[in-house]
Short mmCIF file of C-alpha atoms in Angstrom, two decimals:
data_model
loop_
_atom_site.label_atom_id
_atom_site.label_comp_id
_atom_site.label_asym_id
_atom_site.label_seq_id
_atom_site.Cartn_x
_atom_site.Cartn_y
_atom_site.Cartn_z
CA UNK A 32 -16.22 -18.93 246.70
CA UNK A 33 -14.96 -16.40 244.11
CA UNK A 34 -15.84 -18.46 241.51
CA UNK A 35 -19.39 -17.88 242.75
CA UNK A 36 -19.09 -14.35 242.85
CA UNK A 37 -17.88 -14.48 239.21
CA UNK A 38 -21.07 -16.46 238.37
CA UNK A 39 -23.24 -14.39 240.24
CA UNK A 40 -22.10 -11.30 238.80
CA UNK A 41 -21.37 -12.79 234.99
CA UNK A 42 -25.70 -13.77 235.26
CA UNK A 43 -26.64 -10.59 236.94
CA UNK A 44 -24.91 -8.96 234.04
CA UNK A 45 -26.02 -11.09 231.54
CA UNK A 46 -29.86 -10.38 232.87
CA UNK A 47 -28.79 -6.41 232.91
CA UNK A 48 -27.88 -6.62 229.43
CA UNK A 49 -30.67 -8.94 227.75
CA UNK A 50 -33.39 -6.19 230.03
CA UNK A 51 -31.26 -3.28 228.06
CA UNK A 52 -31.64 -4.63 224.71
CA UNK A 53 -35.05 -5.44 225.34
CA UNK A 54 -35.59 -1.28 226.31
CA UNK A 55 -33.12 -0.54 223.19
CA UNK A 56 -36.12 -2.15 220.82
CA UNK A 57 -38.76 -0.64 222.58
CA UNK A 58 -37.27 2.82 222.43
CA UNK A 59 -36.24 2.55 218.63
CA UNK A 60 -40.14 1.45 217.90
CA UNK A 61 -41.48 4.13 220.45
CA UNK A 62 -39.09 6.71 218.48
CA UNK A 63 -40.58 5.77 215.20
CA UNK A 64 -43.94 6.18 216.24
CA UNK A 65 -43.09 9.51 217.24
CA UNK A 66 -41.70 10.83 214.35
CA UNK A 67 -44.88 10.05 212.56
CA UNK A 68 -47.22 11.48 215.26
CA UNK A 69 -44.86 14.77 215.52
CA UNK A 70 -46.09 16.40 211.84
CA UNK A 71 -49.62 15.21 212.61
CA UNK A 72 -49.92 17.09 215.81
CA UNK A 73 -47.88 20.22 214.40
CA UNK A 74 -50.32 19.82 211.61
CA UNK A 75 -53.41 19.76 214.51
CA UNK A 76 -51.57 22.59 216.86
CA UNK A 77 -51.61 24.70 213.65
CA UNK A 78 -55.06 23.66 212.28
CA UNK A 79 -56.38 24.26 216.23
CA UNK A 80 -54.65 28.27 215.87
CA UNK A 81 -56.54 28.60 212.76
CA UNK A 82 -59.74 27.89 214.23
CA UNK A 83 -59.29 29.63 217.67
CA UNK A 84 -58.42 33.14 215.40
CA UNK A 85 -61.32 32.19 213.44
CA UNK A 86 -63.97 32.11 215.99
CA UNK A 87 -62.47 34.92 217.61
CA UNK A 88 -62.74 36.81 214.15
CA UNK A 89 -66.53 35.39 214.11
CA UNK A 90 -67.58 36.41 218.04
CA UNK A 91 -65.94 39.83 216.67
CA UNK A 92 -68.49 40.49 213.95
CA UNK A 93 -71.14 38.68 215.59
CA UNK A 94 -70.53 41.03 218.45
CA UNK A 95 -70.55 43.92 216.32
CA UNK A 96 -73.63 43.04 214.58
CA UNK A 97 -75.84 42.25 217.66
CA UNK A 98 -74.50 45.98 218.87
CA UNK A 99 -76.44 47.24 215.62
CA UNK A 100 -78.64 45.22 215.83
CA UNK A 101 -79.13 46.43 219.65
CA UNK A 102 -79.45 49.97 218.39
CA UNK A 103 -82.29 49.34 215.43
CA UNK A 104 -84.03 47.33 217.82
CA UNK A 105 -84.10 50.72 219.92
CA UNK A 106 -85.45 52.61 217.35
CA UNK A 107 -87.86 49.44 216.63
CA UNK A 108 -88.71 49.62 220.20
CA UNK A 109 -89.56 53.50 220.25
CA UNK A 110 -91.62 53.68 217.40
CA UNK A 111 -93.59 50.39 218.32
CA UNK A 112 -95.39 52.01 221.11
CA UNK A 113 -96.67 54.48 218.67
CA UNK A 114 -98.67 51.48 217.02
CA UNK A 115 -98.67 49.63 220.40
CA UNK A 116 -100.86 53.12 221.44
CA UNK A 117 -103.61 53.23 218.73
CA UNK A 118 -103.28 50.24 216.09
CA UNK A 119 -105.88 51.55 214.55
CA UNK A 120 -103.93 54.04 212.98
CA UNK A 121 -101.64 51.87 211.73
CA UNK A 122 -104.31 49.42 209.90
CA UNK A 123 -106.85 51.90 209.19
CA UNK A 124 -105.13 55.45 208.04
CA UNK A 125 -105.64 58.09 210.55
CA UNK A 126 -108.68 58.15 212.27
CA UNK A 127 -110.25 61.51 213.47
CA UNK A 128 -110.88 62.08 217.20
#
């Protein structure tokens, strides 16, 4: 009977270990996959920054040129309605009344 135990136990073990080393590879493989990925997503993380303070740079001055653009199409708009009025004027010279 305690022999059995000691078999039981000795394969139980045995199966314990063999699943361990099996992890063991897996992990050391895993682990060098990761250190090549690491630098390549730094390298993306970094590259993604860049291009987020980039296109916040670019809604920045496109922002600021629509808002002058905004205020010369006011002016536009104003003096359009002289010509919008009487388009003769414009195409012809002055006419008299």
């Amino acid at each position: 009977m305690e022999y059995d135990n000691y078999d039981h136990l000795l394969a139980a073990f045995k199966e314990t270990h063999d699943e361990a080393n099996r992890l063991a590879v897996i992990c050391s493989k895993l682990q060098k996959i990761n250190n090549v990925l690491a630098p390549k997503v730094k390298t993306l993380e970094e590259e993604l920054h860049k291009a987020k303070t980039d296109l916040v740079s670019l809604e920045l001055t496109c922002l600021h040129a629509s808002i002058k653009t905004c205020e010369n199409c006011k002016k536009i708009g104003k003096t359009s309605g002289v010509f919008a009025k009487n388009p003769f004027q414009f195409h012809q010279g002055k006419r008299d009344p």
